[in-house]
Short mmCIF file of C-alpha atoms and ligand atoms in Angstrom, two decimals:
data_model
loop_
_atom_site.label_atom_id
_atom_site.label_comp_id
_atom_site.label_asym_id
_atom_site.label_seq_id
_atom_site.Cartn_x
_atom_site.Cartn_y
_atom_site.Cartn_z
CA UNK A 184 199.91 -49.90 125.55
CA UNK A 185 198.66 -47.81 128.47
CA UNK A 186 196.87 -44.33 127.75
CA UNK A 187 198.95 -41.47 129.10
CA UNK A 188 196.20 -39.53 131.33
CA UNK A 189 196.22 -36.16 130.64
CA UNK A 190 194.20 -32.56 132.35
CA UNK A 191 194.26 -29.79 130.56
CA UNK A 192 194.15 -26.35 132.47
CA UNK A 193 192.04 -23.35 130.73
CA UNK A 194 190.34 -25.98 128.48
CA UNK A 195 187.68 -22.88 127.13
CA UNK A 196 190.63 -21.12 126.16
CA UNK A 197 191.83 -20.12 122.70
CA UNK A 198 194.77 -22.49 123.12
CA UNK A 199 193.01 -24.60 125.52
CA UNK A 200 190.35 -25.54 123.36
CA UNK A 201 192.65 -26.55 121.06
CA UNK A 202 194.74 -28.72 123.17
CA UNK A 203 191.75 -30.84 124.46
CA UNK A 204 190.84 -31.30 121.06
CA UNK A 205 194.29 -32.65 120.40
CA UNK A 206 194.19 -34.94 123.62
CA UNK A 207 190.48 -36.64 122.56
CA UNK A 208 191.84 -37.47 118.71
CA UNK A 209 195.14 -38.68 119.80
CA UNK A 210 194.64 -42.58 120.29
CA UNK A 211 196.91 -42.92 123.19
CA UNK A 212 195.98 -40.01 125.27
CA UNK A 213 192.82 -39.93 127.46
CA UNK A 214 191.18 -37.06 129.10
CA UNK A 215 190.35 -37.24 132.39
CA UNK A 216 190.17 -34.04 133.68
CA UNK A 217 190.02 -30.32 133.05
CA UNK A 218 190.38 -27.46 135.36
CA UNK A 219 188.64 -24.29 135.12
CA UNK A 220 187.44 -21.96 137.44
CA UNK A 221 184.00 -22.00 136.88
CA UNK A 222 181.65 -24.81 136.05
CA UNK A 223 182.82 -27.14 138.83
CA UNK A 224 181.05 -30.52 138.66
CA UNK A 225 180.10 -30.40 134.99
CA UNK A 226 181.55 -32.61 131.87
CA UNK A 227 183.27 -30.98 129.33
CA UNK A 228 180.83 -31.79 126.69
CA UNK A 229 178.38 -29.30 128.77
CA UNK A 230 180.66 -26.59 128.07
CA UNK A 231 180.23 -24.23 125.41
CA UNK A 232 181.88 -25.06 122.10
CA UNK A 233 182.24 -29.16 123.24
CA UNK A 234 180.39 -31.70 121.67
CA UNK A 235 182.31 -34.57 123.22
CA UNK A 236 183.80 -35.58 126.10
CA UNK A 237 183.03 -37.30 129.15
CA UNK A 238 186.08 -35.89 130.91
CA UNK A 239 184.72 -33.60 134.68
CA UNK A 240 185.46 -30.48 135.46
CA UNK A 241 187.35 -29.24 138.66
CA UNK A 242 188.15 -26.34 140.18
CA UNK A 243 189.97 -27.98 142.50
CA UNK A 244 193.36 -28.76 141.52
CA UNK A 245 194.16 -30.80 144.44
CA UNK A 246 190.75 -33.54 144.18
CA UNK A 247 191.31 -33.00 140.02
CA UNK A 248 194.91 -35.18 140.64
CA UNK A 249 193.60 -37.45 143.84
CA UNK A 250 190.92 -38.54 142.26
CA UNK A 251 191.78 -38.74 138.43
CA UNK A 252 196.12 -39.39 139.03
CA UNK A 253 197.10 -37.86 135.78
CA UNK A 254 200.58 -38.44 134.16
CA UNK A 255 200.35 -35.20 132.55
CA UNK A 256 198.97 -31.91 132.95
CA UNK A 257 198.77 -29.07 130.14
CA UNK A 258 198.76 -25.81 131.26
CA UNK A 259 197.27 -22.83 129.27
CA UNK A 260 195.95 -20.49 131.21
CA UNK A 261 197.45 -17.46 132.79
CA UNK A 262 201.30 -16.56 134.59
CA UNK A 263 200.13 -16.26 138.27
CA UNK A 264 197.60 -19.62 137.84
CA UNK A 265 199.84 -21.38 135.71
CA UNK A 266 202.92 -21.17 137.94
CA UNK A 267 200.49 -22.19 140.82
CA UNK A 268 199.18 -25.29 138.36
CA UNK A 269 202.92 -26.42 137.52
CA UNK A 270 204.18 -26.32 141.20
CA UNK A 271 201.26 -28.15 142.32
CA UNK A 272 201.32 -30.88 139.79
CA UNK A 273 204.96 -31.64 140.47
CA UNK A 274 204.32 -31.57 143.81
CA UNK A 275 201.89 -34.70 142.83
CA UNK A 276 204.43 -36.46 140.26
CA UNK A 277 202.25 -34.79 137.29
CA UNK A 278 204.59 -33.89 134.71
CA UNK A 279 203.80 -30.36 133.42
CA UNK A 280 203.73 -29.49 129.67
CA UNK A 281 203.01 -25.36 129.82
CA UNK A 282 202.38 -23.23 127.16
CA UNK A 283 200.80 -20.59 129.54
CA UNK A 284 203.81 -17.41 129.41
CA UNK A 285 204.92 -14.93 131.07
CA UNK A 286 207.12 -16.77 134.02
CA UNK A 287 209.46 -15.17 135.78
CA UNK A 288 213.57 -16.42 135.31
CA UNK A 289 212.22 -16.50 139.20
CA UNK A 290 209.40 -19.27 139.01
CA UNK A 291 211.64 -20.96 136.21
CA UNK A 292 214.65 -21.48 138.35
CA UNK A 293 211.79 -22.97 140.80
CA UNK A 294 210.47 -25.16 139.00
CA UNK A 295 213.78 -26.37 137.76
CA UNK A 296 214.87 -26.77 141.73
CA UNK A 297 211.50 -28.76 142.18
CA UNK A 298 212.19 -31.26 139.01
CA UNK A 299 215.34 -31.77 140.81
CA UNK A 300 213.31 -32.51 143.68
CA UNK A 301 211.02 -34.64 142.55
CA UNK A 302 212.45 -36.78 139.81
CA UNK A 303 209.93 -35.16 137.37
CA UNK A 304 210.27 -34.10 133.70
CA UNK A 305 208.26 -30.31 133.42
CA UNK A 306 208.24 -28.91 129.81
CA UNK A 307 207.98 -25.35 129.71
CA UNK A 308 207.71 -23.94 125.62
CA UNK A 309 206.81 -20.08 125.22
CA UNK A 310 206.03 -21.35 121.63
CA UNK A 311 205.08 -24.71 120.48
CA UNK A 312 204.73 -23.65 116.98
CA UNK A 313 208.18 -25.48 115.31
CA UNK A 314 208.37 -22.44 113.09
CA UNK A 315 208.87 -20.37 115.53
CA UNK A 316 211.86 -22.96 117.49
CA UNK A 317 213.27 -22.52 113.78
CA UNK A 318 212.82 -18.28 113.82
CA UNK A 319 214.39 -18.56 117.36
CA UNK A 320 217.46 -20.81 116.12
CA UNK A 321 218.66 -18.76 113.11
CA UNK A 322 218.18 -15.70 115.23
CA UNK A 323 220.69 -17.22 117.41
CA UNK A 324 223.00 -18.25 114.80
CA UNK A 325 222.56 -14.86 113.17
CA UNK A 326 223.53 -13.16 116.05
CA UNK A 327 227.30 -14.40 115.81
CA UNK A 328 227.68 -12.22 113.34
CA UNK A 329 225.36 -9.21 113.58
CA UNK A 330 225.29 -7.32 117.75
CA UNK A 331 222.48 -5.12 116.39
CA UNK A 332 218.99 -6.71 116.39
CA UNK A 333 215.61 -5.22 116.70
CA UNK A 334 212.78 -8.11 117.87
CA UNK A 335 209.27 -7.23 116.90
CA UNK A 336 206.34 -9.26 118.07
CA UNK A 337 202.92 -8.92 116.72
CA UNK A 338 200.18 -10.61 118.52
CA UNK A 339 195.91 -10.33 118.70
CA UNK A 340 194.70 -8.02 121.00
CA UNK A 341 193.88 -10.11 123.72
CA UNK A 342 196.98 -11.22 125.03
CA UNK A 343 198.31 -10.17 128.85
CA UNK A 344 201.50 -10.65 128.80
CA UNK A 345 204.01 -8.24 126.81
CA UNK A 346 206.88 -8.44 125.66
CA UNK A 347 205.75 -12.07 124.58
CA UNK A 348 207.21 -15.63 125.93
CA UNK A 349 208.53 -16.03 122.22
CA UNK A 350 210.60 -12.92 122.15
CA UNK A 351 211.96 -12.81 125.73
CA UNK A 352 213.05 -16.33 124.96
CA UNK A 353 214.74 -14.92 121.70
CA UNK A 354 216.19 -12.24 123.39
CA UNK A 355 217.76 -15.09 125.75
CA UNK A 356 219.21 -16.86 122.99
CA UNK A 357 220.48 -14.07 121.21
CA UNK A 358 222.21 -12.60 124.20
CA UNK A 359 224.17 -16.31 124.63
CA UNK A 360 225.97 -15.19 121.59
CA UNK A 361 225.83 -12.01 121.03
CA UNK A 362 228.42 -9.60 121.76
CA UNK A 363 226.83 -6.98 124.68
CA UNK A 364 226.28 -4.47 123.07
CA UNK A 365 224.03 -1.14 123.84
CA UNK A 366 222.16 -0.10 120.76
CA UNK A 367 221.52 3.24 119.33
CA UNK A 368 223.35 6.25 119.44
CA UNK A 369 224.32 7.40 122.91
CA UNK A 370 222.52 10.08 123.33
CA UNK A 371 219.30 8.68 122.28
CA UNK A 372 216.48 9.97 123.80
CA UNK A 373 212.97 8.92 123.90
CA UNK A 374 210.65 12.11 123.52
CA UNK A 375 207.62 9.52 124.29
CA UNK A 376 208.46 7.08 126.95
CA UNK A 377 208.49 3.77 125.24
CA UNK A 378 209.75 5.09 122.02
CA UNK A 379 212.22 2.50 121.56
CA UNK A 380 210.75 -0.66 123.59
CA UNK A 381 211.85 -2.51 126.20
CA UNK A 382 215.61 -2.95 126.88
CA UNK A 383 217.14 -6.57 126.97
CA UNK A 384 221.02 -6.55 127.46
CA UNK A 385 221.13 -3.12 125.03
CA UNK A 386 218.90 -4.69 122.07
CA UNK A 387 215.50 -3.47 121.83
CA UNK A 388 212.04 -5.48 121.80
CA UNK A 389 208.87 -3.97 120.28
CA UNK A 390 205.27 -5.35 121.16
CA UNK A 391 202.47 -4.72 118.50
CA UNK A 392 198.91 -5.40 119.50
CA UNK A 393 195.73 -5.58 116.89
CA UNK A 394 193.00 -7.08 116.05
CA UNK A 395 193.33 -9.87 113.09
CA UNK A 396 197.03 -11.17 114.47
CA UNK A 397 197.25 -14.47 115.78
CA UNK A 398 200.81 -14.99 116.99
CA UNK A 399 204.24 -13.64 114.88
CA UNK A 400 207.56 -12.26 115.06
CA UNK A 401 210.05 -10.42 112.90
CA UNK A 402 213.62 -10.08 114.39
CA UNK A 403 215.84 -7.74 112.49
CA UNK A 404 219.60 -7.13 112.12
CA UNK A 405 221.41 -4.57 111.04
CA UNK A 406 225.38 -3.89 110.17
CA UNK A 407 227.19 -1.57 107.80
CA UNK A 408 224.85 -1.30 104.67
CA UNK A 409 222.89 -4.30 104.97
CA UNK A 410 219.99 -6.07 107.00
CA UNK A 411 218.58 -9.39 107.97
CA UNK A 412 215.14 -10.29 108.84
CA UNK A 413 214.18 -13.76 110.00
CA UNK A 414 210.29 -13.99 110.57
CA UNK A 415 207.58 -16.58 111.93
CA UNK A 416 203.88 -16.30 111.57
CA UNK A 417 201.37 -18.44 113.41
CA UNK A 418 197.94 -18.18 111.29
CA UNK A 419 196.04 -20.22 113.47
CA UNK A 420 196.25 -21.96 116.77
CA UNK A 421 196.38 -25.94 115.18
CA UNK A 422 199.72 -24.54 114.19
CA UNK A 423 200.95 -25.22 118.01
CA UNK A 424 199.38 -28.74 118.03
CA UNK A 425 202.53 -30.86 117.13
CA UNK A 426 204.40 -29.07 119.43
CA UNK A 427 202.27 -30.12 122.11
CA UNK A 428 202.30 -33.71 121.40
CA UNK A 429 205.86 -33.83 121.26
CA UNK A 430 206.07 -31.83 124.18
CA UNK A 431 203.83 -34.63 125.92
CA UNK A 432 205.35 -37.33 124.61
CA UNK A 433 208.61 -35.97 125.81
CA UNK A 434 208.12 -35.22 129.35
CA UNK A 435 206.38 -38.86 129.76
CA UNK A 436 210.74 -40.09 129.38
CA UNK A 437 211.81 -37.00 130.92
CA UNK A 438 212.81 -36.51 134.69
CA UNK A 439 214.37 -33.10 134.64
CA UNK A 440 213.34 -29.20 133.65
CA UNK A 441 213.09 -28.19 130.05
CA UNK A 442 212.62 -24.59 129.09
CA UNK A 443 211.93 -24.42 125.19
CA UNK A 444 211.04 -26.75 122.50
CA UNK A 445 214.41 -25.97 120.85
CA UNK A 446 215.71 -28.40 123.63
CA UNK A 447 213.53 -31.47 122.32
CA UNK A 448 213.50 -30.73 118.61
CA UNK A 449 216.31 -32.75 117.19
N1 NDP B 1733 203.40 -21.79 124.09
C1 NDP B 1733 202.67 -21.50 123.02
O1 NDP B 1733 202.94 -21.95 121.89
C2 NDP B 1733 201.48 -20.61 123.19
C3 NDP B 1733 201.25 -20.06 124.39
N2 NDP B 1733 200.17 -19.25 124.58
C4 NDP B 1733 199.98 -18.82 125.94
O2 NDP B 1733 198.98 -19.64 126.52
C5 NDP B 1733 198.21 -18.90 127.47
C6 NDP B 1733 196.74 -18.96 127.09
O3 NDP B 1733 196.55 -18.28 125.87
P1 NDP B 1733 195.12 -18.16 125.21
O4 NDP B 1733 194.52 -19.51 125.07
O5 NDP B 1733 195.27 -17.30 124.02
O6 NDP B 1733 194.36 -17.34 126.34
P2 NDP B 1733 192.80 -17.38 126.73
O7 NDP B 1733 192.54 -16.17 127.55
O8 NDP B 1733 191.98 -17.62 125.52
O9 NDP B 1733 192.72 -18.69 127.66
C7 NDP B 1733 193.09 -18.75 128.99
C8 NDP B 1733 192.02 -19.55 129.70
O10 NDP B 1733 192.43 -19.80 131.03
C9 NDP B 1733 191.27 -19.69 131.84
N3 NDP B 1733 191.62 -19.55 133.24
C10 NDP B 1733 191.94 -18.44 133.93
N4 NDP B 1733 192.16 -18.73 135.21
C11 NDP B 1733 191.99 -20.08 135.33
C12 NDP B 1733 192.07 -21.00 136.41
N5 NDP B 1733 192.33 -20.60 137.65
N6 NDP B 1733 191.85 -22.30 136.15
C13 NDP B 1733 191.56 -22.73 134.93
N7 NDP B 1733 191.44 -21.91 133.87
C14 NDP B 1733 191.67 -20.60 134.06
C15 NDP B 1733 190.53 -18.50 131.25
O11 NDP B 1733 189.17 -18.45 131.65
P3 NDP B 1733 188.38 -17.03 131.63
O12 NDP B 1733 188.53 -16.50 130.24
O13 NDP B 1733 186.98 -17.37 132.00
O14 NDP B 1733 189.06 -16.16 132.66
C16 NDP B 1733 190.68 -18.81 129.77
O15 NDP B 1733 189.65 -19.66 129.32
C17 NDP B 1733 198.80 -17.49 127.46
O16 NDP B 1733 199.74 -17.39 128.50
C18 NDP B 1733 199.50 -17.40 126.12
O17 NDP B 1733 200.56 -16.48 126.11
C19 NDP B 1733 199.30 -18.98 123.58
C20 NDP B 1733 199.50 -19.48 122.33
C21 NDP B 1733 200.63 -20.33 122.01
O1 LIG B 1734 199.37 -15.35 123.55
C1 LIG B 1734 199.59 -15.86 122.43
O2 LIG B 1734 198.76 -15.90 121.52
C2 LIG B 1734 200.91 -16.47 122.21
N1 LIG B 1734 201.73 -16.55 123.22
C3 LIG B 1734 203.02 -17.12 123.21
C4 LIG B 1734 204.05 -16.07 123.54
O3 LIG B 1734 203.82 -15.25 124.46
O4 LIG B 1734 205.12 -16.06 122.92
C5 LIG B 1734 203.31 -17.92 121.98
C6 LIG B 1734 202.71 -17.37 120.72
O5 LIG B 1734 203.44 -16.25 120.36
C7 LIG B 1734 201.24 -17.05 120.90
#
């Protein structure tokens, strides 16, 4: 059986490093490329934290897919770079698989258009961790028969992006079945701006930042005299691994646009 050929974008990454890890265990995957901004020329076992790996490093997108013709790449690196990544590898008949968040409905409906185009399969998963598809599912489920919910992500300290990939895509879900609703009493007020999150479709979405989180989310209902909480917590960064392999396994049969693992997981 043939290899699939896989570059991974952001490869000295916390998720990165993780991913090209996956990619050199996995028997029928090969490495042949990672791109990174810096450290053009060298192999990835020269980087800091490798010690395998004959696979080169590019910063050049463009002579990373001429020269090495990948089947897949796996983007996690940053919103602007990452939508610039998945464009450009479609545009080459690379199927993306990206974890990177923080796309706009914008790029998605893009890169959905472009799959179209191209015949391509593109996964794009704002969490690969199947936990979290689960935590996402009942959410939606639960949302038939509560219209007040309260999503609160936690996350390290380093992240960009807020309100996370996770709980915008929750929010979307939700808000497929949940009856609109504005939440709170009418008059609410915030006497600190940002008192009561961000707004999406009337429920409310809280973003916690600190040292010692990894990646987790608690989304609460509420209704006469009672409350639900459904919550997901990634401890480490292995915990998005199988996610990723199906995810590349999956857009290898795929020609169209997928936005979230809950698509995939049976
Ligand atoms: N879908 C999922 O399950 C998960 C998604 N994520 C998402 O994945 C993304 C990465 O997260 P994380 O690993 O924690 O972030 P990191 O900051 O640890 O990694 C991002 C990496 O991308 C590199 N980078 C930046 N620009 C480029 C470029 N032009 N080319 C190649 N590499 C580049 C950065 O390099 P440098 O630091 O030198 O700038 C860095 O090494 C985020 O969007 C995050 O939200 C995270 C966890 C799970
Ligand atoms: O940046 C992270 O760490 C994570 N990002 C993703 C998100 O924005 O939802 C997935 C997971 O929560 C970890």
């Amino acid at each position: 059986m043939e290899k699939v050929k896989i570059v991974v974008a952001g490869p000295r990454g916390r998720m990165g490093k993780e991913a090209v890890n996956l990619v050199l265990e996995t028997e029928n995957y090969e490495l042949v490329g990672v791109l990174d901004y810096k450290h053009e020329g060298m192999k990835l076992v020269e980087l800091e934290g490798f010690t395998k790996g004959d696979a080169l490093v590019y910063t050049d997108i463009h002579q990373c897919f001429k020269e090495q013709q990948p089947d897949v790449l796996i983007d996690l690196t940053t919103p602007e770079v990452g939508m610039e990544h998945t464009v450009t590898a479609l545009e080459y008949g690379v199927r993306p698989v990206v974890g990177t968040t923080g796309f706009s409905s914008g790029d998605l409906r893009k890169l959905d258009a472009l799959c179209e185009q191209t015949g391509r399969g593109c996964i794009i998963a704002p969490n690969f961790a199947v936990g979290a598809v689960l935590m996402m599912k009942f959410s939606q489920m639960a949302a038939k028969y509560f219209n007040d919910v309260e999503i609160i992500e936690l996350h390290h300290d380093q992240k960009l992006d807020a309100p996370s990939g996770t709980a915008v895509k929750t929010a979307e879900m939700i808000s497929t079945v949940r009856e609109a609703k504005q939440q709170g009493h009418k008059n609410e007020k915030e006497t600190i701006p940002g008192a009561r999150g961000a707004n999406f479709d009337g429920m409310h979405i809280h973003s916690v930042r600190l040292p010692g989180l990894i990646a987790h989310q608690q989304v609460m209902f509420g209704s006469d005299g009672q409350t639900l909480s459904i919550r997901h917590d990634s401890y480490n960064r292995a915990s998005f691994m199988s996610g990723v392999k199906l995810a590349v396994d999956t857009v290898m049969e795929n020609d169209h646009f997928v936005y979230g693992l809950e698509n995939i997981i049976g």
